[in-house]
mmCIF file of C-alpha atoms in Angstrom:
data_model
loop_
_atom_site.group_PDB
_atom_site.id
_atom_site.type_symbol
_atom_site.label_atom_id
_atom_site.label_comp_id
_atom_site.label_asym_id
_atom_site.label_seq_id
_atom_site.Cartn_x
_atom_site.Cartn_y
_atom_site.Cartn_z
ATOM 1 C CA UNK A 1 -68.842 19.053 48.231
ATOM 2 C CA UNK A 2 -65.196 18.406 46.648
ATOM 3 C CA UNK A 3 -63.543 19.282 49.648
ATOM 4 C CA UNK A 4 -65.425 15.662 50.735
ATOM 5 C CA UNK A 5 -64.798 14.075 47.574
ATOM 6 C CA UNK A 6 -68.702 13.562 47.449
ATOM 7 C CA UNK A 7 -68.781 15.925 44.003
ATOM 8 C CA UNK A 8 -72.189 16.280 43.043
ATOM 9 C CA UNK A 9 -73.409 16.922 47.088
ATOM 10 C CA UNK A 10 -75.659 20.506 46.999
ATOM 11 C CA UNK A 11 -76.559 22.027 50.566
ATOM 12 C CA UNK A 12 -76.625 25.004 50.891
ATOM 13 C CA UNK A 13 -78.605 28.048 52.776
ATOM 14 C CA UNK A 14 -78.848 31.318 52.987
ATOM 15 C CA UNK A 15 -79.109 34.388 55.517
ATOM 16 C CA UNK A 16 -81.819 37.457 55.080
ATOM 17 C CA UNK A 17 -83.363 39.656 56.427
ATOM 18 C CA UNK A 18 -86.920 38.650 58.125
ATOM 19 C CA UNK A 19 -88.949 41.255 55.906
ATOM 20 C CA UNK A 20 -87.958 38.794 53.215
ATOM 21 C CA UNK A 21 -88.385 35.268 53.864
ATOM 22 C CA UNK A 22 -91.777 35.672 52.429
ATOM 23 C CA UNK A 23 -90.487 36.060 48.680
ATOM 24 C CA UNK A 24 -86.829 33.955 49.398
ATOM 25 C CA UNK A 25 -89.503 30.543 50.441
ATOM 26 C CA UNK A 26 -91.331 31.752 47.434
ATOM 27 C CA UNK A 27 -88.234 31.011 44.899
ATOM 28 C CA UNK A 28 -86.937 28.382 46.885
ATOM 29 C CA UNK A 29 -89.420 26.559 46.087
ATOM 30 C CA UNK A 30 -89.243 26.837 42.673
ATOM 31 C CA UNK A 31 -85.563 25.946 42.784
ATOM 32 C CA UNK A 32 -84.563 22.963 44.426
ATOM 33 C CA UNK A 33 -86.322 20.454 46.666
ATOM 34 C CA UNK A 34 -84.983 19.458 49.622
ATOM 35 C CA UNK A 35 -81.754 18.781 50.540
ATOM 36 C CA UNK A 36 -82.422 14.135 51.002
ATOM 37 C CA UNK A 37 -81.859 13.686 54.712
ATOM 38 C CA UNK A 38 -78.699 11.806 54.598
ATOM 39 C CA UNK A 39 -77.023 14.545 52.818
ATOM 40 C CA UNK A 40 -77.705 16.765 55.664
ATOM 41 C CA UNK A 41 -75.838 14.274 57.862
ATOM 42 C CA UNK A 42 -73.438 13.045 55.572
ATOM 43 C CA UNK A 43 -72.895 18.316 56.046
ATOM 44 C CA UNK A 44 -73.353 17.760 59.707
ATOM 45 C CA UNK A 45 -70.892 15.026 60.944
ATOM 46 C CA UNK A 46 -68.201 16.808 57.729
ATOM 47 C CA UNK A 47 -68.565 20.988 59.205
ATOM 48 C CA UNK A 48 -67.814 19.121 62.706
ATOM 49 C CA UNK A 49 -64.583 18.006 61.777
ATOM 50 C CA UNK A 50 -61.499 19.797 63.339
ATOM 51 C CA UNK A 51 -60.787 23.228 61.649
ATOM 52 C CA UNK A 52 -56.808 21.103 61.558
ATOM 53 C CA UNK A 53 -58.314 18.799 58.769
ATOM 54 C CA UNK A 54 -58.491 21.903 56.451
ATOM 55 C CA UNK A 55 -56.291 23.589 57.493
ATOM 56 C CA UNK A 56 -53.367 20.774 57.079
ATOM 57 C CA UNK A 57 -55.308 17.400 56.242
ATOM 58 C CA UNK A 58 -56.964 19.295 53.398
ATOM 59 C CA UNK A 59 -54.749 21.356 51.469
ATOM 60 C CA UNK A 60 -51.736 18.698 52.088
ATOM 61 C CA UNK A 61 -54.422 15.916 50.775
ATOM 62 C CA UNK A 62 -55.202 18.624 47.451
ATOM 63 C CA UNK A 63 -51.238 19.005 47.129
ATOM 64 C CA UNK A 64 -50.391 16.066 45.930
ATOM 65 C CA UNK A 65 -52.959 15.036 44.497
ATOM 66 C CA UNK A 66 -52.148 17.798 41.898
ATOM 67 C CA UNK A 67 -48.153 17.390 41.327
ATOM 68 C CA UNK A 68 -48.886 13.483 40.674
ATOM 69 C CA UNK A 69 -51.657 14.873 38.149
ATOM 70 C CA UNK A 70 -49.555 17.529 36.918
ATOM 71 C CA UNK A 71 -46.690 15.251 36.515
ATOM 72 C CA UNK A 72 -48.812 12.932 34.525
ATOM 73 C CA UNK A 73 -49.736 15.027 32.542
ATOM 74 C CA UNK A 74 -46.934 17.473 31.125
ATOM 75 C CA UNK A 75 -45.699 13.074 30.917
ATOM 76 C CA UNK A 76 -47.169 13.106 28.387
ATOM 77 C CA UNK A 77 -47.138 15.841 26.157
ATOM 78 C CA UNK A 78 -50.402 18.901 27.826
ATOM 79 C CA UNK A 79 -48.588 22.267 29.173
ATOM 80 C CA UNK A 80 -49.987 22.567 32.428
ATOM 81 C CA UNK A 81 -50.621 26.473 34.008
ATOM 82 C CA UNK A 82 -49.746 26.060 37.869
ATOM 83 C CA UNK A 83 -52.704 26.215 39.720
ATOM 84 C CA UNK A 84 -52.972 29.052 42.382
ATOM 85 C CA UNK A 85 -55.419 27.857 44.720
ATOM 86 C CA UNK A 86 -57.648 25.585 42.722
ATOM 87 C CA UNK A 87 -57.919 21.642 42.487
ATOM 88 C CA UNK A 88 -59.065 21.920 38.901
ATOM 89 C CA UNK A 89 -55.697 22.161 36.531
ATOM 90 C CA UNK A 90 -55.524 23.530 33.644
ATOM 91 C CA UNK A 91 -54.806 21.863 30.572
ATOM 92 C CA UNK A 92 -53.002 23.231 27.074
ATOM 93 C CA UNK A 93 -54.061 19.696 25.009
ATOM 94 C CA UNK A 94 -51.953 21.510 21.642
ATOM 95 C CA UNK A 95 -48.445 19.580 22.276
ATOM 96 C CA UNK A 96 -50.405 16.332 22.669
ATOM 97 C CA UNK A 97 -50.466 14.974 19.751
ATOM 98 C CA UNK A 98 -53.789 12.449 18.610
ATOM 99 C CA UNK A 99 -54.872 15.270 20.599
ATOM 100 C CA UNK A 100 -53.820 18.683 18.750
ATOM 101 C CA UNK A 101 -56.107 19.211 16.040
ATOM 102 C CA UNK A 102 -59.236 19.057 17.899
ATOM 103 C CA UNK A 103 -61.281 21.442 19.695
ATOM 104 C CA UNK A 104 -61.381 20.982 23.320
ATOM 105 C CA UNK A 105 -65.039 19.351 23.305
ATOM 106 C CA UNK A 106 -63.072 16.811 21.094
ATOM 107 C CA UNK A 107 -60.538 16.567 22.883
ATOM 108 C CA UNK A 108 -62.632 16.302 25.583
ATOM 109 C CA UNK A 109 -64.531 13.329 23.936
ATOM 110 C CA UNK A 110 -61.450 11.698 22.809
ATOM 111 C CA UNK A 111 -59.876 10.682 26.229
ATOM 112 C CA UNK A 112 -63.512 9.569 28.056
ATOM 113 C CA UNK A 113 -64.198 7.510 24.988
ATOM 114 C CA UNK A 114 -60.508 6.276 24.173
ATOM 115 C CA UNK A 115 -58.385 6.834 26.906
ATOM 116 C CA UNK A 116 -61.259 6.299 29.659
ATOM 117 C CA UNK A 117 -60.050 9.623 31.973
ATOM 118 C CA UNK A 118 -63.074 12.441 32.115
ATOM 119 C CA UNK A 119 -61.861 16.502 31.657
ATOM 120 C CA UNK A 120 -64.065 19.082 30.602
ATOM 121 C CA UNK A 121 -63.689 21.330 27.341
ATOM 122 C CA UNK A 122 -61.705 24.809 28.765
ATOM 123 C CA UNK A 123 -63.593 26.910 26.666
ATOM 124 C CA UNK A 124 -67.187 25.694 28.445
ATOM 125 C CA UNK A 125 -66.146 28.424 30.325
ATOM 126 C CA UNK A 126 -65.685 31.261 28.081
ATOM 127 C CA UNK A 127 -68.399 33.604 27.605
ATOM 128 C CA UNK A 128 -67.941 33.980 23.563
ATOM 129 C CA UNK A 129 -65.715 31.793 21.077
ATOM 130 C CA UNK A 130 -62.318 33.184 22.650
ATOM 131 C CA UNK A 131 -58.623 31.869 21.021
ATOM 132 C CA UNK A 132 -56.945 30.943 24.242
ATOM 133 C CA UNK A 133 -60.041 28.722 25.623
ATOM 134 C CA UNK A 134 -59.744 26.889 22.163
ATOM 135 C CA UNK A 135 -57.144 25.037 23.364
ATOM 136 C CA UNK A 136 -57.024 23.671 26.790
ATOM 137 C CA UNK A 137 -58.700 21.005 29.278
ATOM 138 C CA UNK A 138 -59.444 20.833 32.432
ATOM 139 C CA UNK A 139 -58.727 18.004 35.265
ATOM 140 C CA UNK A 140 -60.318 17.675 37.971
ATOM 141 C CA UNK A 141 -57.764 16.807 41.337
ATOM 142 C CA UNK A 142 -60.891 16.111 43.815
ATOM 143 C CA UNK A 143 -61.540 12.946 42.888
ATOM 144 C CA UNK A 144 -60.082 9.866 45.184
ATOM 145 C CA UNK A 145 -56.046 8.646 45.926
ATOM 146 C CA UNK A 146 -56.765 6.083 43.926
ATOM 147 C CA UNK A 147 -58.659 7.861 41.252
ATOM 148 C CA UNK A 148 -55.888 10.264 40.411
ATOM 149 C CA UNK A 149 -53.362 7.384 40.750
ATOM 150 C CA UNK A 150 -55.678 5.401 38.262
ATOM 151 C CA UNK A 151 -56.259 8.347 35.730
ATOM 152 C CA UNK A 152 -52.509 8.743 36.041
ATOM 153 C CA UNK A 153 -52.194 5.077 35.132
ATOM 154 C CA UNK A 154 -54.442 5.369 31.834
ATOM 155 C CA UNK A 155 -53.402 9.518 30.875
ATOM 156 C CA UNK A 156 -49.254 7.334 30.266
#
């Protein structure tokens, strides 16, 4: 979904031995409803893209977005962890004076309400309250170039 800049879209399939078909269908029927037809059609178009789109264009596009967002976050005081293949940025917010004494949830809420930039509290990704997770926010670079540019402008 993120590769197509269609965050939130979900379409999947399962490959299993024939003898599990009945059990799989019973579970699936309880967990999900069929993906809407427009989503299925969009996925067919997406899957028909040439391999070069994924190997060249997509990687370059995300790297550029990550670099722009990283630069901006660092300019305003975040300590950003360089990603190693993801399109998410982990940013320590303790050096940002307006956020330094907040919890990750409060810091994310502050950015949403006052800066109008959405991010996710880092401690959402840990099973237990972890001291290290208590200072991170996660920013995503899977939005459009215009959205990334607007977020950078708002952060500055």
